[in-house]
CSV table of C-alpha atoms in Angstrom, one decimal:
chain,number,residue,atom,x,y,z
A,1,UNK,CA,126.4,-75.4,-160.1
A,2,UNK,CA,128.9,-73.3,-157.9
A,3,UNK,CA,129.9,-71.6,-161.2
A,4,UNK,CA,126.3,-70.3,-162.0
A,5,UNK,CA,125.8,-69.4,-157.9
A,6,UNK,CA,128.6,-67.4,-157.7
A,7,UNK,CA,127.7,-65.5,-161.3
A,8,UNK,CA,124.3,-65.3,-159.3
A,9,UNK,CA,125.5,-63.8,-156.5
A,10,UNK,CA,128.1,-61.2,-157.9
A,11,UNK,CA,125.0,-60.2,-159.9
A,12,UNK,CA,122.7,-59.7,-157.2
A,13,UNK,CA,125.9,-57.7,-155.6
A,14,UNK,CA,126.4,-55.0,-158.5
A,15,UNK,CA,122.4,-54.8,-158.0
A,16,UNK,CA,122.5,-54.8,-154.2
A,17,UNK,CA,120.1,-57.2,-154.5
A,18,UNK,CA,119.2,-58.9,-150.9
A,19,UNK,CA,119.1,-62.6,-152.6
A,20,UNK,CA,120.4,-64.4,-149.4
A,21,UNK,CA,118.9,-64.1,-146.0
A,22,UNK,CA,119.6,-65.5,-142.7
A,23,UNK,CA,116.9,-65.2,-140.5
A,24,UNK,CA,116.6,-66.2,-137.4
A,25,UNK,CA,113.4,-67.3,-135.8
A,26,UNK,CA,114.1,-67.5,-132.0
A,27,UNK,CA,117.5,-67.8,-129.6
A,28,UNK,CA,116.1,-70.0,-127.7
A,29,UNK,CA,117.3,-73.2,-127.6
A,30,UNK,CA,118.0,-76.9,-125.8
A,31,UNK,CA,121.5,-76.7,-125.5
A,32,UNK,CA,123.9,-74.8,-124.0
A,33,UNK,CA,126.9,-74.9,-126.5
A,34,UNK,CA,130.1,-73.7,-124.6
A,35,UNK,CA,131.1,-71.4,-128.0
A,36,UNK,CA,127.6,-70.2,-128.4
A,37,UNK,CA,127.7,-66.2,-129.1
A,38,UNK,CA,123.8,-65.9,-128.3
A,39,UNK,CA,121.5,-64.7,-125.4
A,40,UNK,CA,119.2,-67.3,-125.1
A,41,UNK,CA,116.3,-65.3,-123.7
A,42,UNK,CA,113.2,-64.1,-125.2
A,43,UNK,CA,113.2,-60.7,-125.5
A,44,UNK,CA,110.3,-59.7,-127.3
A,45,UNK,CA,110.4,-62.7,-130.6
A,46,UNK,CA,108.1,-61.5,-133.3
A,47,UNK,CA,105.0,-63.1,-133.6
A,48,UNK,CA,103.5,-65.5,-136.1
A,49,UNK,CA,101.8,-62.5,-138.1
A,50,UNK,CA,104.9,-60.4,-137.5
A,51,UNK,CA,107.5,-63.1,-139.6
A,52,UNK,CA,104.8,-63.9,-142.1
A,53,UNK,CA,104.9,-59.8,-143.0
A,54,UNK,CA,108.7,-60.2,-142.6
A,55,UNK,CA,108.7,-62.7,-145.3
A,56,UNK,CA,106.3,-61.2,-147.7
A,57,UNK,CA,108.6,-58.1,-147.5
A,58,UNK,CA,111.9,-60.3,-148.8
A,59,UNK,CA,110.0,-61.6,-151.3
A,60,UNK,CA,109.1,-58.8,-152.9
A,61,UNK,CA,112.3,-57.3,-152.3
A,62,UNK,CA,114.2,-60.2,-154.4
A,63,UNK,CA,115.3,-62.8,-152.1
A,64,UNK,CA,115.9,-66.3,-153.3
A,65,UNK,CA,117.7,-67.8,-150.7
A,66,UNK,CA,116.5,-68.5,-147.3
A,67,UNK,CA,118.0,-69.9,-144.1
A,68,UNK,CA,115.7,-70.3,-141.1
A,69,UNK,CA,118.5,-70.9,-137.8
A,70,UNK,CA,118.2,-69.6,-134.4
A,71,UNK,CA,118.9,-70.8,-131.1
A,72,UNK,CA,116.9,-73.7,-132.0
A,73,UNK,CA,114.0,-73.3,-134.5
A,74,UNK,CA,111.6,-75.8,-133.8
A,75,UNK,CA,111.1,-74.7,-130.2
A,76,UNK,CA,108.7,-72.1,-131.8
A,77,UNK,CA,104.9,-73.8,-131.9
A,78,UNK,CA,104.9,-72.2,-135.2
A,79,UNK,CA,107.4,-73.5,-137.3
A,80,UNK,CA,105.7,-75.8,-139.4
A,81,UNK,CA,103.4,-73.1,-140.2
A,82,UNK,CA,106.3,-70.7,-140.9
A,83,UNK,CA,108.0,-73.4,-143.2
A,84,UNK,CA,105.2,-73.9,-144.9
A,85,UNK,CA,104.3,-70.2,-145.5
A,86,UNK,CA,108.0,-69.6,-146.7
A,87,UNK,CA,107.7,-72.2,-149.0
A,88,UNK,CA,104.6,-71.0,-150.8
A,89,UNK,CA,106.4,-68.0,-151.1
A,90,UNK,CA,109.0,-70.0,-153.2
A,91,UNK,CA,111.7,-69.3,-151.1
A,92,UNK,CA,114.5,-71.9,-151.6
A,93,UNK,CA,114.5,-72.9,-147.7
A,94,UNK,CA,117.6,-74.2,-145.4
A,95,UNK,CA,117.4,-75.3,-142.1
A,96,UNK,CA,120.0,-75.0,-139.4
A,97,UNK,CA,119.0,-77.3,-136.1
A,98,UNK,CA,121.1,-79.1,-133.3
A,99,UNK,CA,117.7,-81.5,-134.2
A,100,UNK,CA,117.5,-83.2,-131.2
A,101,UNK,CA,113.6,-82.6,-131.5
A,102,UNK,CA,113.1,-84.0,-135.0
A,103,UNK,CA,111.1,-86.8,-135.2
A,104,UNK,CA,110.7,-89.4,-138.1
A,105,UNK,CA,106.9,-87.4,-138.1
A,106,UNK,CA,109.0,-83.5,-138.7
A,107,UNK,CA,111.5,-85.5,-140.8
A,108,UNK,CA,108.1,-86.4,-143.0
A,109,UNK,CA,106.7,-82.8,-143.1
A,110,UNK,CA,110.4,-81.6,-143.9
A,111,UNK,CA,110.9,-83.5,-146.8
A,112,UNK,CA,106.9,-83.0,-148.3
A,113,UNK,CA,108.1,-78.9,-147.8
A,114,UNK,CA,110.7,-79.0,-149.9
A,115,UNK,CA,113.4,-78.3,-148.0
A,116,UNK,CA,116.8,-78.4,-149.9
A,117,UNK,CA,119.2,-79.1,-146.8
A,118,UNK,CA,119.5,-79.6,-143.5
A,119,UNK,CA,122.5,-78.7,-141.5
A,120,UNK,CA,123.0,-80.0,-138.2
A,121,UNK,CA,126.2,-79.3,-136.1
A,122,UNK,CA,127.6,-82.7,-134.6
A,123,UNK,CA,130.5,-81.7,-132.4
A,124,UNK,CA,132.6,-85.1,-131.7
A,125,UNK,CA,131.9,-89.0,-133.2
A,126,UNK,CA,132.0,-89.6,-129.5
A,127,UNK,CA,129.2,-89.1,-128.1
A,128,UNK,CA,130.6,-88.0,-124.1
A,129,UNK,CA,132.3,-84.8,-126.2
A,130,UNK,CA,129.4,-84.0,-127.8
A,131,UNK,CA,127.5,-83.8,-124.6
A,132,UNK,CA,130.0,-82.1,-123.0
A,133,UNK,CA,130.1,-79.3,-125.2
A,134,UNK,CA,126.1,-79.2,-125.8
A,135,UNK,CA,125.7,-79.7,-122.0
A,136,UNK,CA,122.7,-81.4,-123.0
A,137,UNK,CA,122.9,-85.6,-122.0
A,138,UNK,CA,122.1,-87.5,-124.5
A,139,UNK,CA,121.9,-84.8,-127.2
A,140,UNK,CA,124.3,-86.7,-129.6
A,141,UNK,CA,121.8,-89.7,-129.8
A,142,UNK,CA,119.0,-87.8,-130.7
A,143,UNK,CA,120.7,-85.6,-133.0
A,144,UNK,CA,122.0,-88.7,-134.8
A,145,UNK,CA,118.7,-90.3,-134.8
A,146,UNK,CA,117.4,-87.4,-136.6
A,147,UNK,CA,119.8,-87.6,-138.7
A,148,UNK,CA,118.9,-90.9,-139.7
A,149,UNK,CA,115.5,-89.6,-140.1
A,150,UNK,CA,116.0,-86.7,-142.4
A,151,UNK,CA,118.2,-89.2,-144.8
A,152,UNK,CA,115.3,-91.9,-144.7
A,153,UNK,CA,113.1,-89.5,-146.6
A,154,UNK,CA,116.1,-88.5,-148.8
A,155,UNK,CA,116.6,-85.4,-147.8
A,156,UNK,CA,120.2,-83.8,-148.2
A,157,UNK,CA,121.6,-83.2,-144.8
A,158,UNK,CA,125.1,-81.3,-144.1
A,159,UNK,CA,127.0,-82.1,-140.8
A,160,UNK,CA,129.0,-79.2,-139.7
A,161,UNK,CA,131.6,-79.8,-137.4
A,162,UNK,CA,132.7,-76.4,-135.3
A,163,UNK,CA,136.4,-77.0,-134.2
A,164,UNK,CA,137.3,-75.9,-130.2
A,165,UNK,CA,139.7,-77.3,-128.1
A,166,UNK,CA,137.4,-79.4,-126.3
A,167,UNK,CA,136.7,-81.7,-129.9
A,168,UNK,CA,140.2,-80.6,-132.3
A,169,UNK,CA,141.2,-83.9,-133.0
A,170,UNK,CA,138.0,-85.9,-133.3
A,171,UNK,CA,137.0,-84.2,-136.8
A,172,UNK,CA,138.4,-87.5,-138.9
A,173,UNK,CA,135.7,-89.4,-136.5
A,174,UNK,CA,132.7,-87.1,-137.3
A,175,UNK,CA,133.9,-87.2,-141.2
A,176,UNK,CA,133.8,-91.1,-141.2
A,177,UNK,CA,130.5,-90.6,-139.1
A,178,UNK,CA,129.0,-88.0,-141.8
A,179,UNK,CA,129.9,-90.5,-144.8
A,180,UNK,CA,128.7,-93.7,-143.2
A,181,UNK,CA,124.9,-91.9,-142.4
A,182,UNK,CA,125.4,-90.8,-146.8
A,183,UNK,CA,125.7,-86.6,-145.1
A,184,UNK,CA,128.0,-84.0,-146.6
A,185,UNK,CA,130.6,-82.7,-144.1
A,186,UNK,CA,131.9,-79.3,-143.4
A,187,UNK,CA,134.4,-78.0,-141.2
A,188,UNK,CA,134.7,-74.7,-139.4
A,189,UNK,CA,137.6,-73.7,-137.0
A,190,UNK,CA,135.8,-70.4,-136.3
A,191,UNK,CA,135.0,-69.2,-132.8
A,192,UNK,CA,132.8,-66.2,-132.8
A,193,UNK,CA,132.8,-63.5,-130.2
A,194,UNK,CA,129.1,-63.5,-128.0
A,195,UNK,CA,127.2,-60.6,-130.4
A,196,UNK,CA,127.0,-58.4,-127.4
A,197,UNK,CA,130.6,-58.0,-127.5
A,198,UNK,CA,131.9,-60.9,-124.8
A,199,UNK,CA,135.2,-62.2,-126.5
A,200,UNK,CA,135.8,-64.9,-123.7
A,201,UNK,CA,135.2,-67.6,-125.8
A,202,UNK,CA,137.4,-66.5,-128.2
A,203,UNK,CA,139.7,-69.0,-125.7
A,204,UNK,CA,138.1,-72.2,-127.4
A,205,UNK,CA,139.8,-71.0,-130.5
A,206,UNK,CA,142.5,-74.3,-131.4
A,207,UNK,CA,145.7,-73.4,-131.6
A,208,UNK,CA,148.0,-72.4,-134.5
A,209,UNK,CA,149.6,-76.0,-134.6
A,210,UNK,CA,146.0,-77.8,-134.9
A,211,UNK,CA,145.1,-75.1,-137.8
A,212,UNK,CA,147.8,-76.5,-139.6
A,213,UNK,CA,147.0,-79.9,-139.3
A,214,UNK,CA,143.6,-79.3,-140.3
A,215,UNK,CA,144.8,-77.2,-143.1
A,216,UNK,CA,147.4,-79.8,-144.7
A,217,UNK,CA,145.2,-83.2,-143.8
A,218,UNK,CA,144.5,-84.8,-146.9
A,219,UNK,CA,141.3,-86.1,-146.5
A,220,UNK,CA,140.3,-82.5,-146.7
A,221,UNK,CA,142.1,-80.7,-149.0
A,222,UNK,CA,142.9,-83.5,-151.5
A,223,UNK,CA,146.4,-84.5,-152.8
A,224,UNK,CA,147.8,-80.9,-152.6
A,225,UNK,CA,147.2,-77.6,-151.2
A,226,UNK,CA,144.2,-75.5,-153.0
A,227,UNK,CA,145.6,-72.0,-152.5
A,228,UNK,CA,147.6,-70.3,-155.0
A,229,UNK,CA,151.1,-69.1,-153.7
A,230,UNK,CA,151.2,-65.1,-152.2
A,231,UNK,CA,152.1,-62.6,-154.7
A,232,UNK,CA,151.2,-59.4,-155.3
A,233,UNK,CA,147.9,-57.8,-154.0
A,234,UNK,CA,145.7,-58.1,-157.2
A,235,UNK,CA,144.7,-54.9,-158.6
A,236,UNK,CA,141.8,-55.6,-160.5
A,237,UNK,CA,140.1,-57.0,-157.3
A,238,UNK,CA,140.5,-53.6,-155.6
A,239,UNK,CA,137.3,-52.5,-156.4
A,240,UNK,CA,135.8,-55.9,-155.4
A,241,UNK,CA,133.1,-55.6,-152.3
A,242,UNK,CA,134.9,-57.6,-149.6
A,243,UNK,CA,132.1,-60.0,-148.9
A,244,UNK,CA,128.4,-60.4,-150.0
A,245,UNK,CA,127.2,-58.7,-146.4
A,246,UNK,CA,125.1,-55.7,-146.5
A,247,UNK,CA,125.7,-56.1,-151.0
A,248,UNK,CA,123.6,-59.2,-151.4
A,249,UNK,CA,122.7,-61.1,-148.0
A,250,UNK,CA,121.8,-59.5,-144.7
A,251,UNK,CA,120.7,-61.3,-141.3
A,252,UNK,CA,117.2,-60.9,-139.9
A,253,UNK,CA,117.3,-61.7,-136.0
A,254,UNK,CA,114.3,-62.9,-134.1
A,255,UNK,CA,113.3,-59.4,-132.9
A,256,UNK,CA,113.4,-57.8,-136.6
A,257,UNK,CA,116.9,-56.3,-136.2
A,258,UNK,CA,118.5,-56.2,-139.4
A,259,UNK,CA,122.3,-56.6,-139.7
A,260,UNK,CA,124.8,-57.1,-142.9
A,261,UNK,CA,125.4,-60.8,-141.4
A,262,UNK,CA,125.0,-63.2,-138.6
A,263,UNK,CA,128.7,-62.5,-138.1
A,264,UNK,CA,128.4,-58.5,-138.7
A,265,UNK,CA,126.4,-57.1,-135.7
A,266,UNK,CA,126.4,-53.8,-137.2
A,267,UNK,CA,122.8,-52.6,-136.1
A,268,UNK,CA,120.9,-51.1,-139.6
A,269,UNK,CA,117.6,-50.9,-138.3
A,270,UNK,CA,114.6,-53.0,-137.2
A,271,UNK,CA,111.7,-54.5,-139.4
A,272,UNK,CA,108.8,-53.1,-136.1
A,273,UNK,CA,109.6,-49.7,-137.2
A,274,UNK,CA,110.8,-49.8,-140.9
A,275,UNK,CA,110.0,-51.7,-143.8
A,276,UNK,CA,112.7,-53.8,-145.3
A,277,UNK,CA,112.9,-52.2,-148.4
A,278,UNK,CA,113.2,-48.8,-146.8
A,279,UNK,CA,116.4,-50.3,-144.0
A,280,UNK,CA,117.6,-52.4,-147.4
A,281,UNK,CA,117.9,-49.2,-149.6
A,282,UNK,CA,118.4,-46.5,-147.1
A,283,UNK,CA,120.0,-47.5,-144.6
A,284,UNK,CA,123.1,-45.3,-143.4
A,285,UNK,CA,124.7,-48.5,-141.8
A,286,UNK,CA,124.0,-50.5,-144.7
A,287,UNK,CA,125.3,-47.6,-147.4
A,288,UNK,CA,128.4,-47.6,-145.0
A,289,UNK,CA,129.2,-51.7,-145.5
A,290,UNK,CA,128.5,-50.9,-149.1
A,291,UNK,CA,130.7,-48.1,-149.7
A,292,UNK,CA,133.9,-50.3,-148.4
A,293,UNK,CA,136.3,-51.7,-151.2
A,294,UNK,CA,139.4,-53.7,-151.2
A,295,UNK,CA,141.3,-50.4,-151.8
A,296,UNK,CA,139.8,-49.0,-148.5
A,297,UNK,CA,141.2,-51.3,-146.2
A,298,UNK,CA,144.7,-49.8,-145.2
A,299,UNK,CA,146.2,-53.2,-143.6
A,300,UNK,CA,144.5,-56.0,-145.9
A,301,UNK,CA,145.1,-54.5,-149.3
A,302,UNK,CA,148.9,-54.0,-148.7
A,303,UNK,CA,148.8,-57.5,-147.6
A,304,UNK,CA,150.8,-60.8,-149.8
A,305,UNK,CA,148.4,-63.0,-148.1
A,306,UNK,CA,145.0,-60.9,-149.7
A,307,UNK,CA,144.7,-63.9,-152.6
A,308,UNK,CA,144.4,-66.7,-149.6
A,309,UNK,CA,142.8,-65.0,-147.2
A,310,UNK,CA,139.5,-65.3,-145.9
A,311,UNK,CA,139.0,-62.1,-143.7
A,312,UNK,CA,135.5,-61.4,-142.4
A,313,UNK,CA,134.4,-57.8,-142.2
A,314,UNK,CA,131.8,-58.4,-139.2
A,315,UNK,CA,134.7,-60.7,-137.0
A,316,UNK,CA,136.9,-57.2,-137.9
A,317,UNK,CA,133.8,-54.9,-136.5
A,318,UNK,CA,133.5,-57.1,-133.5
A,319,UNK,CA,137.7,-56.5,-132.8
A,320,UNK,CA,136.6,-52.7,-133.4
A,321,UNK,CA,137.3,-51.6,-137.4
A,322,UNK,CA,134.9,-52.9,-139.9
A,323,UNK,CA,138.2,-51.7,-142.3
A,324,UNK,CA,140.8,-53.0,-140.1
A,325,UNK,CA,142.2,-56.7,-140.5
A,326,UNK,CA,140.1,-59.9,-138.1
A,327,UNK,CA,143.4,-61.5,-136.2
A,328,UNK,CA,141.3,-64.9,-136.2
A,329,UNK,CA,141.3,-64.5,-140.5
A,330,UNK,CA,144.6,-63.1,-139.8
A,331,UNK,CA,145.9,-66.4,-138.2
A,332,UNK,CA,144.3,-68.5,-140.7
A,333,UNK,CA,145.4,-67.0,-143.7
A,334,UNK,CA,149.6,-67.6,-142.2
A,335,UNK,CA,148.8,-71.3,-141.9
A,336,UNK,CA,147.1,-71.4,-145.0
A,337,UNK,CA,150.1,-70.2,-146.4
A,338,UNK,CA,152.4,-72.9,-144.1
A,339,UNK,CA,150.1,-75.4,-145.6
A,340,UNK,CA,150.7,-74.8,-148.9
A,341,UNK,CA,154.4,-74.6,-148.3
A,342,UNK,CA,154.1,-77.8,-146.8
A,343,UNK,CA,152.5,-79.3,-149.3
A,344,UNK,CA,154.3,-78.3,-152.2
A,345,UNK,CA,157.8,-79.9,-150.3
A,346,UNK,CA,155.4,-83.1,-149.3
């Protein structure tokens, strides 16, 4: 299946096709996440009509994929009625929720939508961590009891586990937690900078030594290291788009703002003023993201590391050069590299 979705999306990419959306329905939300890169204030949300229209646009524009995040989504009155309008649209629908206000009720309406996966973030297996981090009491209850929820009615829930300083060595605990409720798992050591440029949480990131015990643990990568060695940067791949952003996804934000990606706050115009087709085809910023090879980035195409590494475009924007290298990817790809070092002499 990962096969046929990757053909799909480097299809969509030669046709700069907007297949993938993340759209956003509110930043509002009932926690207070320490790493959270949002304004939680309403500033203007677009109404019930307003997203309908939105989503009537993407469909006829070609999306497929779907993911409906915020802040936290079900604080709008509408969702259900948003879901469900989606759906008809036959939009293959994720949701992103902290879920604390899913109830075995939502959990029944989820499931009857067709909803192909809920992610929820669970920061710790213990529960005083989670809190801590959510600074929400009793947030890790609920969320779990949600959890149980969603899985009673057989839906496919994914439990994604963002990794700060506060929670680095408690991932092996929400793994065993994610397996004994039958959810998938993912980790993520990424800390984001706030979108209106404040990088002060960047000083959750974990350190260097904790990325490379995530990256040679077992339990995650298996019984050896998945990365090839570093070699030569690869020629071929020098005409390659450096990322689906702006080629085949974009990020709608609760105001209509359209950017290349959640992580890519590269303003590209707003769905009040402009239809999406019109931002989608003619966008300067947008013909801008799309004019960027592999070639065109001075630092990363030089780079040994280019096979391994995971650089993100917007995480480069935020540090100030949308062609310039992201330190945190940076970071990453040199202990991927340790790691597989490691591993091969283990």
């Amino acid at each position: 299946m990962s096969s046929l979705l990757d053909h799909v999306m480097g299809r969509a990419t030669d046709l700069a096709l907007p297949i993938s959306v993340h759209f956003d329905l509110t930043y509002r939300c009932n926690e207070r996440c320490v790493h959270c890169y949002l304004d939680h204030e309403d500033h203007g949300e677009l109404t019930t009509s307003e997203v309908k229209d939105v989503l009537d646009q993407l469909a006829a524009a070609g999306t497929l994929f779907l993911i409906f995040s915020g802040g936290e989504l079900l604080l709008r009155n509408d969702f259900f009625e948003l879901l469900e309008y989606a759906r008809g649209l036959a939009f293959d629908v994720k949701l992103k929720t902290n879920a604390i206000l899913i109830k075995e009720a939502d959990a029944i309406r989820i499931r009857e939508l067709g909803v192909r996966q809920v992610q929820v973030s669970i920061y710790s297996h213990r529960a005083e961590v989670h809190d801590a981090i959510t600074k929400v009491a009793g947030s890790f209850d609920r969320s779990i009891a949600a959890i149980r929820f969603l899985k009673a009615q057989g839906l496919r829930v994914l439990i994604a586990n963002v990794l700060m300083r506060q929670n680095v060595g408690d991932y092996p605990g929400v793994q065993a937690l994610a397996a004994g409720l039958g959810a998938e798992f993912t980790l993520d050591p990424t800390i984001t900078p706030k979108m209106d440029g404040d990088a002060s949480v960047l000083s959750l990131r974990i350190p260097t030594t904790h990325l490379l015990q995530v990256f040679t643990d077992k339990s995650l990568i298996g019984e050896s290291a998945v990365t090839p060695p570093p070699g030569a940067p690869d020629l071929e791949a020098m005409d390659d788009a450096p990322c689906s952003a702006g080629h085949a996804a974009c990020y709608v934000s609760p105001y209509g703002d359209i950017f290349p990606c959640v992580q890519f706050p590269l303003p590209s115009g707003n769905l009040r003023r402009e239809r999406f087709e019109d931002i989608w085809r003619h966008s300067k910023q947008l013909e801008e993201v799309r004019a960027i090879r592999l070639r065109d980035l001075p630092t990363c195409s030089v780079c040994s590391l280019q096979s391994n590494c995971t650089r993100c475009p917007g995480l480069a924007y935020m540090e100030g050069n949308m062609r310039g290298p992201s330190s945190a990817d940076c970071e990453k790809s040199l202990m991927f590299e340790q790691a597989r070092s490691i591993c091969e002499t283990n």
